[in-house]
Amino acid sequence: GAGVSQTPSNKVTEKGKYVELRCDPISGHTALYWYRQSLGQGPEFLIYFQGTGAADDSGLPNDRFFAVRPEGSVSTLKIQRTERGDSAVYLCASSEGPHQETQYFGPGTRLLVL
Amino acid sequence: SQQGEEDPQALSIQEGENATMNCSYKTSINNLQWYRQNSGRGLVHLILIRSNEREKHSGRLRVTLDTSKKSSSLLITASRAADTASYFCATDDRKLIWGLGTSLAVNP
């Protein structure tokens, strides 16, 4: 079946602009995760959804970052007033449920803030 | 903050050789997972070992876990050029906490 998809695959924006990154999880997966990965680093946890609610948003770096999952499926990560330091690959993953540990990752969105 | 630390940071071997990567972590865990990443994208789950397990096999992969030393190792036997990738360990705290990865190059 279809895996996790993310759009766009690449996004170039200017400092100060607003961006939205989309994640389509595997159908039926109730848990959804956002991570950020900088060059040469491991992924860094941002936020975790169980269903429609954010079960853990402790990884969001500041209030410029926000994510939603209004219908418990597709999720959007929103970044306001982008900064050059936000440049990274944003990864989305999903799992069957909160106690299903294996996460399935999308290909990521490469964000470049000029 | 990162939980795991993989060792070595980079490894270069010839096809057919075995590759061993190590991971150390800081806090108690429920399980530890290994993932592979090609070309900076596309993380793929390889294997999960639970805290009450000591060794697990999957095809050419062998994972060990020593909770007393807070460490794990991943062995890839009979390596292939297609195994060239970065390998990460991640510990489960509902959200995965990741190390910096080992970059493996398998030369034909």
PDB file of N, CA and C in Angstrom, chain A residues 16-72:
ATOM      1  N   GLY A  16      11.416  35.443   6.898  1.00  0.00           N
ATOM      2  CA  GLY A  16      10.239  36.200   7.297  1.00  0.00           C
ATOM      3  C   GLY A  16       8.928  35.696   6.715  1.00  0.00           C
ATOM      4  N   LYS A  17       9.021  34.813   5.734  1.00  0.00           N
ATOM      5  CA  LYS A  17       7.802  34.301   5.106  1.00  0.00           C
ATOM      6  C   LYS A  17       7.196  33.160   5.920  1.00  0.00           C
ATOM      7  N   TYR A  18       5.954  32.832   5.580  1.00  0.00           N
ATOM      8  CA  TYR A  18       5.196  31.750   6.218  1.00  0.00           C
ATOM      9  C   TYR A  18       5.212  30.531   5.292  1.00  0.00           C
ATOM     10  N   VAL A  19       5.412  29.342   5.859  1.00  0.00           N
ATOM     11  CA  VAL A  19       5.382  28.122   5.056  1.00  0.00           C
ATOM     12  C   VAL A  19       4.513  27.058   5.720  1.00  0.00           C
ATOM     13  N   GLU A  20       3.955  26.215   4.880  1.00  0.00           N
ATOM     14  CA  GLU A  20       3.185  25.066   5.348  1.00  0.00           C
ATOM     15  C   GLU A  20       3.753  23.809   4.707  1.00  0.00           C
ATOM     16  N   LEU A  21       3.953  22.811   5.522  1.00  0.00           N
ATOM     17  CA  LEU A  21       4.454  21.527   5.042  1.00  0.00           C
ATOM     18  C   LEU A  21       3.388  20.471   5.358  1.00  0.00           C
ATOM     19  N   ARG A  22       3.130  19.619   4.366  1.00  0.00           N
ATOM     20  CA  ARG A  22       2.025  18.680   4.509  1.00  0.00           C
ATOM     21  C   ARG A  22       2.531  17.249   4.641  1.00  0.00           C
ATOM     22  N   CYS A  23       1.818  16.477   5.446  1.00  0.00           N
ATOM     23  CA  CYS A  23       2.134  15.053   5.612  1.00  0.00           C
ATOM     24  C   CYS A  23       0.869  14.220   5.484  1.00  0.00           C
ATOM     25  N   ASP A  24       0.933  13.208   4.640  1.00  0.00           N
ATOM     26  CA  ASP A  24      -0.152  12.248   4.475  1.00  0.00           C
ATOM     27  C   ASP A  24       0.315  10.919   5.047  1.00  0.00           C
ATOM     28  N   PRO A  25      -0.205  10.506   6.190  1.00  0.00           N
ATOM     29  CA  PRO A  25       0.296   9.269   6.807  1.00  0.00           C
ATOM     30  C   PRO A  25      -0.269   8.043   6.098  1.00  0.00           C
ATOM     31  N   ILE A  26       0.214   6.898   6.512  1.00  0.00           N
ATOM     32  CA  ILE A  26      -0.332   5.638   6.007  1.00  0.00           C
ATOM     33  C   ILE A  26      -1.772   5.525   6.499  1.00  0.00           C
ATOM     34  N   SER A  27      -2.657   5.116   5.602  1.00  0.00           N
ATOM     35  CA  SER A  27      -4.074   5.031   5.944  1.00  0.00           C
ATOM     36  C   SER A  27      -4.290   4.138   7.160  1.00  0.00           C
ATOM     37  N   GLY A  28      -5.044   4.649   8.117  1.00  0.00           N
ATOM     38  CA  GLY A  28      -5.347   3.870   9.301  1.00  0.00           C
ATOM     39  C   GLY A  28      -4.382   4.069  10.446  1.00  0.00           C
ATOM     40  N   HIS A  29      -3.251   4.711  10.184  1.00  0.00           N
ATOM     41  CA  HIS A  29      -2.293   4.977  11.262  1.00  0.00           C
ATOM     42  C   HIS A  29      -2.805   6.147  12.103  1.00  0.00           C
ATOM     43  N   THR A  30      -2.928   5.907  13.411  1.00  0.00           N
ATOM     44  CA  THR A  30      -3.479   6.945  14.276  1.00  0.00           C
ATOM     45  C   THR A  30      -2.401   7.871  14.842  1.00  0.00           C
ATOM     46  N   ALA A  31      -1.173   7.390  14.903  1.00  0.00           N
ATOM     47  CA  ALA A  31      -0.082   8.205  15.449  1.00  0.00           C
ATOM     48  C   ALA A  31       0.710   8.847  14.318  1.00  0.00           C
ATOM     49  N   LEU A  32       1.047  10.115  14.496  1.00  0.00           N
ATOM     50  CA  LEU A  32       1.792  10.855  13.481  1.00  0.00           C
ATOM     51  C   LEU A  32       2.848  11.707  14.178  1.00  0.00           C
ATOM     52  N   TYR A  33       4.030  11.730  13.601  1.00  0.00           N
ATOM     53  CA  TYR A  33       5.170  12.400  14.215  1.00  0.00           C
ATOM     54  C   TYR A  33       5.821  13.346  13.204  1.00  0.00           C
ATOM     55  N   TRP A  34       6.293  14.462  13.709  1.00  0.00           N
ATOM     56  CA  TRP A  34       7.121  15.375  12.917  1.00  0.00           C
ATOM     57  C   TRP A  34       8.515  15.429  13.544  1.00  0.00           C
ATOM     58  N   TYR A  35       9.519  15.362  12.669  1.00  0.00           N
ATOM     59  CA  TYR A  35      10.913  15.509  13.080  1.00  0.00           C
ATOM     60  C   TYR A  35      11.584  16.526  12.164  1.00  0.00           C
ATOM     61  N   ARG A  36      12.694  17.059  12.625  1.00  0.00           N
ATOM     62  CA  ARG A  36      13.499  17.960  11.804  1.00  0.00           C
ATOM     63  C   ARG A  36      14.919  17.422  11.810  1.00  0.00           C
ATOM     64  N   GLN A  37      15.566  17.438  10.646  1.00  0.00           N
ATOM     65  CA  GLN A  37      16.918  16.910  10.545  1.00  0.00           C
ATOM     66  C   GLN A  37      17.801  17.917   9.824  1.00  0.00           C
ATOM     67  N   SER A  38      18.820  18.356  10.527  1.00  0.00           N
ATOM     68  CA  SER A  38      19.812  19.241   9.921  1.00  0.00           C
ATOM     69  C   SER A  38      20.939  18.398   9.352  1.00  0.00           C
ATOM     70  N   LEU A  39      21.705  18.981   8.469  1.00  0.00           N
ATOM     71  CA  LEU A  39      22.768  18.253   7.776  1.00  0.00           C
ATOM     72  C   LEU A  39      23.756  17.646   8.769  1.00  0.00           C
ATOM     73  N   GLY A  40      23.995  16.366   8.625  1.00  0.00           N
ATOM     74  CA  GLY A  40      24.967  15.693   9.482  1.00  0.00           C
ATOM     75  C   GLY A  40      24.466  15.349  10.866  1.00  0.00           C
ATOM     76  N   GLN A  41      23.197  15.576  11.099  1.00  0.00           N
ATOM     77  CA  GLN A  41      22.615  15.310  12.414  1.00  0.00           C
ATOM     78  C   GLN A  41      21.570  14.200  12.321  1.00  0.00           C
ATOM     79  N   GLY A  42      21.220  13.648  13.455  1.00  0.00           N
ATOM     80  CA  GLY A  42      20.086  12.758  13.509  1.00  0.00           C
ATOM     81  C   GLY A  42      18.795  13.550  13.566  1.00  0.00           C
ATOM     82  N   PRO A  43      17.683  12.907  13.296  1.00  0.00           N
ATOM     83  CA  PRO A  43      16.393  13.599  13.392  1.00  0.00           C
ATOM     84  C   PRO A  43      16.142  14.116  14.805  1.00  0.00           C
ATOM     85  N   GLU A  44      15.454  15.219  14.875  1.00  0.00           N
ATOM     86  CA  GLU A  44      15.118  15.850  16.148  1.00  0.00           C
ATOM     87  C   GLU A  44      13.601  15.895  16.254  1.00  0.00           C
ATOM     88  N   PHE A  45      13.071  15.335  17.322  1.00  0.00           N
ATOM     89  CA  PHE A  45      11.626  15.272  17.523  1.00  0.00           C
ATOM     90  C   PHE A  45      11.031  16.665  17.638  1.00  0.00           C
ATOM     91  N   LEU A  46       9.886  16.856  16.980  1.00  0.00           N
ATOM     92  CA  LEU A  46       9.160  18.125  17.087  1.00  0.00           C
ATOM     93  C   LEU A  46       7.836  17.953  17.816  1.00  0.00           C
ATOM     94  N   ILE A  47       6.963  17.073  17.262  1.00  0.00           N
ATOM     95  CA  ILE A  47       5.617  16.949  17.804  1.00  0.00           C
ATOM     96  C   ILE A  47       5.050  15.588  17.443  1.00  0.00           C
ATOM     97  N   TYR A  48       4.149  15.100  18.288  1.00  0.00           N
ATOM     98  CA  TYR A  48       3.520  13.798  18.106  1.00  0.00           C
ATOM     99  C   TYR A  48       2.014  13.963  18.275  1.00  0.00           C
ATOM    100  N   PHE A  49       1.258  13.440  17.305  1.00  0.00           N
ATOM    101  CA  PHE A  49      -0.198  13.429  17.357  1.00  0.00           C
ATOM    102  C   PHE A  49      -0.694  12.015  17.594  1.00  0.00           C
ATOM    103  N   GLN A  50      -1.679  11.896  18.438  1.00  0.00           N
ATOM    104  CA  GLN A  50      -2.444  10.668  18.552  1.00  0.00           C
ATOM    105  C   GLN A  50      -3.873  11.057  18.177  1.00  0.00           C
ATOM    106  N   GLY A  51      -4.308  10.609  16.991  1.00  0.00           N
ATOM    107  CA  GLY A  51      -5.588  11.091  16.493  1.00  0.00           C
ATOM    108  C   GLY A  51      -5.484  12.547  16.096  1.00  0.00           C
ATOM    109  N   THR A  52      -6.431  13.332  16.544  1.00  0.00           N
ATOM    110  CA  THR A  52      -6.449  14.749  16.182  1.00  0.00           C
ATOM    111  C   THR A  52      -5.657  15.626  17.135  1.00  0.00           C
ATOM    112  N   GLY A  53      -5.357  15.102  18.300  1.00  0.00           N
ATOM    113  CA  GLY A  53      -4.730  15.933  19.319  1.00  0.00           C
ATOM    114  C   GLY A  53      -3.229  15.771  19.387  1.00  0.00           C
ATOM    115  N   ALA A  54      -2.560  16.859  19.723  1.00  0.00           N
ATOM    116  CA  ALA A  54      -1.111  16.827  19.907  1.00  0.00           C
ATOM    117  C   ALA A  54      -0.820  16.243  21.277  1.00  0.00           C
ATOM    118  N   ALA A  55      -0.340  15.006  21.300  1.00  0.00           N
ATOM    119  CA  ALA A  55      -0.062  14.337  22.568  1.00  0.00           C
ATOM    120  C   ALA A  55       1.232  14.845  23.206  1.00  0.00           C
ATOM    121  N   ASP A  56       2.131  15.352  22.388  1.00  0.00           N
ATOM    122  CA  ASP A  56       3.413  15.823  22.895  1.00  0.00           C
ATOM    123  C   ASP A  56       3.977  16.819  21.901  1.00  0.00           C
ATOM    124  N   ASP A  57       4.027  18.085  22.279  1.00  0.00           N
ATOM    125  CA  ASP A  57       4.595  19.104  21.384  1.00  0.00           C
ATOM    126  C   ASP A  57       5.861  19.713  21.989  1.00  0.00           C
ATOM    127  N   SER A  58       6.499  18.955  22.863  1.00  0.00           N
ATOM    128  CA  SER A  58       7.648  19.488  23.591  1.00  0.00           C
ATOM    129  C   SER A  58       8.857  19.776  22.724  1.00  0.00           C
ATOM    130  N   GLY A  59       8.877  19.232  21.508  1.00  0.00           N
ATOM    131  CA  GLY A  59      10.018  19.452  20.632  1.00  0.00           C
ATOM    132  C   GLY A  59       9.908  20.683  19.751  1.00  0.00           C
ATOM    133  N   LEU A  60       8.761  21.311  19.723  1.00  0.00           N
ATOM    134  CA  LEU A  60       8.632  22.519  18.905  1.00  0.00           C
ATOM    135  C   LEU A  60       9.572  23.587  19.457  1.00  0.00           C
ATOM    136  N   PRO A  61      10.444  24.139  18.617  1.00  0.00           N
ATOM    137  CA  PRO A  61      11.494  25.022  19.145  1.00  0.00           C
ATOM    138  C   PRO A  61      10.990  26.343  19.705  1.00  0.00           C
ATOM    139  N   ASN A  62       9.917  26.862  19.177  1.00  0.00           N
ATOM    140  CA  ASN A  62       9.375  28.144  19.658  1.00  0.00           C
ATOM    141  C   ASN A  62       7.968  28.322  19.092  1.00  0.00           C
ATOM    142  N   ASP A  63       7.334  29.442  19.424  1.00  0.00           N
ATOM    143  CA  ASP A  63       5.938  29.628  19.033  1.00  0.00           C
ATOM    144  C   ASP A  63       5.764  29.996  17.563  1.00  0.00           C
ATOM    145  N   ARG A  64       6.851  30.029  16.809  1.00  0.00           N
ATOM    146  CA  ARG A  64       6.685  30.223  15.360  1.00  0.00           C
ATOM    147  C   ARG A  64       6.254  28.932  14.683  1.00  0.00           C
ATOM    148  N   PHE A  65       6.435  27.821  15.392  1.00  0.00           N
ATOM    149  CA  PHE A  65       6.117  26.505  14.847  1.00  0.00           C
ATOM    150  C   PHE A  65       4.781  26.029  15.406  1.00  0.00           C
ATOM    151  N   PHE A  66       3.946  25.524  14.505  1.00  0.00           N
ATOM    152  CA  PHE A  66       2.644  25.019  14.921  1.00  0.00           C
ATOM    153  C   PHE A  66       2.251  23.892  13.985  1.00  0.00           C
ATOM    154  N   ALA A  67       1.558  22.894  14.494  1.00  0.00           N
ATOM    155  CA  ALA A  67       1.117  21.795  13.637  1.00  0.00           C
ATOM    156  C   ALA A  67      -0.309  21.433  13.973  1.00  0.00           C
ATOM    157  N   VAL A  68      -1.033  20.992  12.954  1.00  0.00           N
ATOM    158  CA  VAL A  68      -2.425  20.596  13.138  1.00  0.00           C
ATOM    159  C   VAL A  68      -2.685  19.277  12.449  1.00  0.00           C
ATOM    160  N   ARG A  69      -3.729  18.619  12.904  1.00  0.00           N
ATOM    161  CA  ARG A  69      -4.170  17.361  12.295  1.00  0.00           C
ATOM    162  C   ARG A  69      -5.676  17.276  12.512  1.00  0.00           C
ATOM    163  N   PRO A  70      -6.425  18.128  11.862  1.00  0.00           N
ATOM    164  CA  PRO A  70      -7.833  18.357  12.205  1.00  0.00           C
ATOM    165  C   PRO A  70      -8.752  17.144  12.072  1.00  0.00           C
ATOM    166  N   GLU A  71      -8.458  16.238  11.152  1.00  0.00           N
ATOM    167  CA  GLU A  71      -9.334  15.091  10.964  1.00  0.00           C
ATOM    168  C   GLU A  71      -8.642  13.790  11.332  1.00  0.00           C
ATOM    169  N   GLY A  72      -7.526  13.892  11.987  1.00  0.00           N
ATOM    170  CA  GLY A  72      -6.844  12.686  12.438  1.00  0.00           C
ATOM    171  C   GLY A  72      -6.117  11.925  11.357  1.00  0.00           C
TER     172      GLY A  72
END
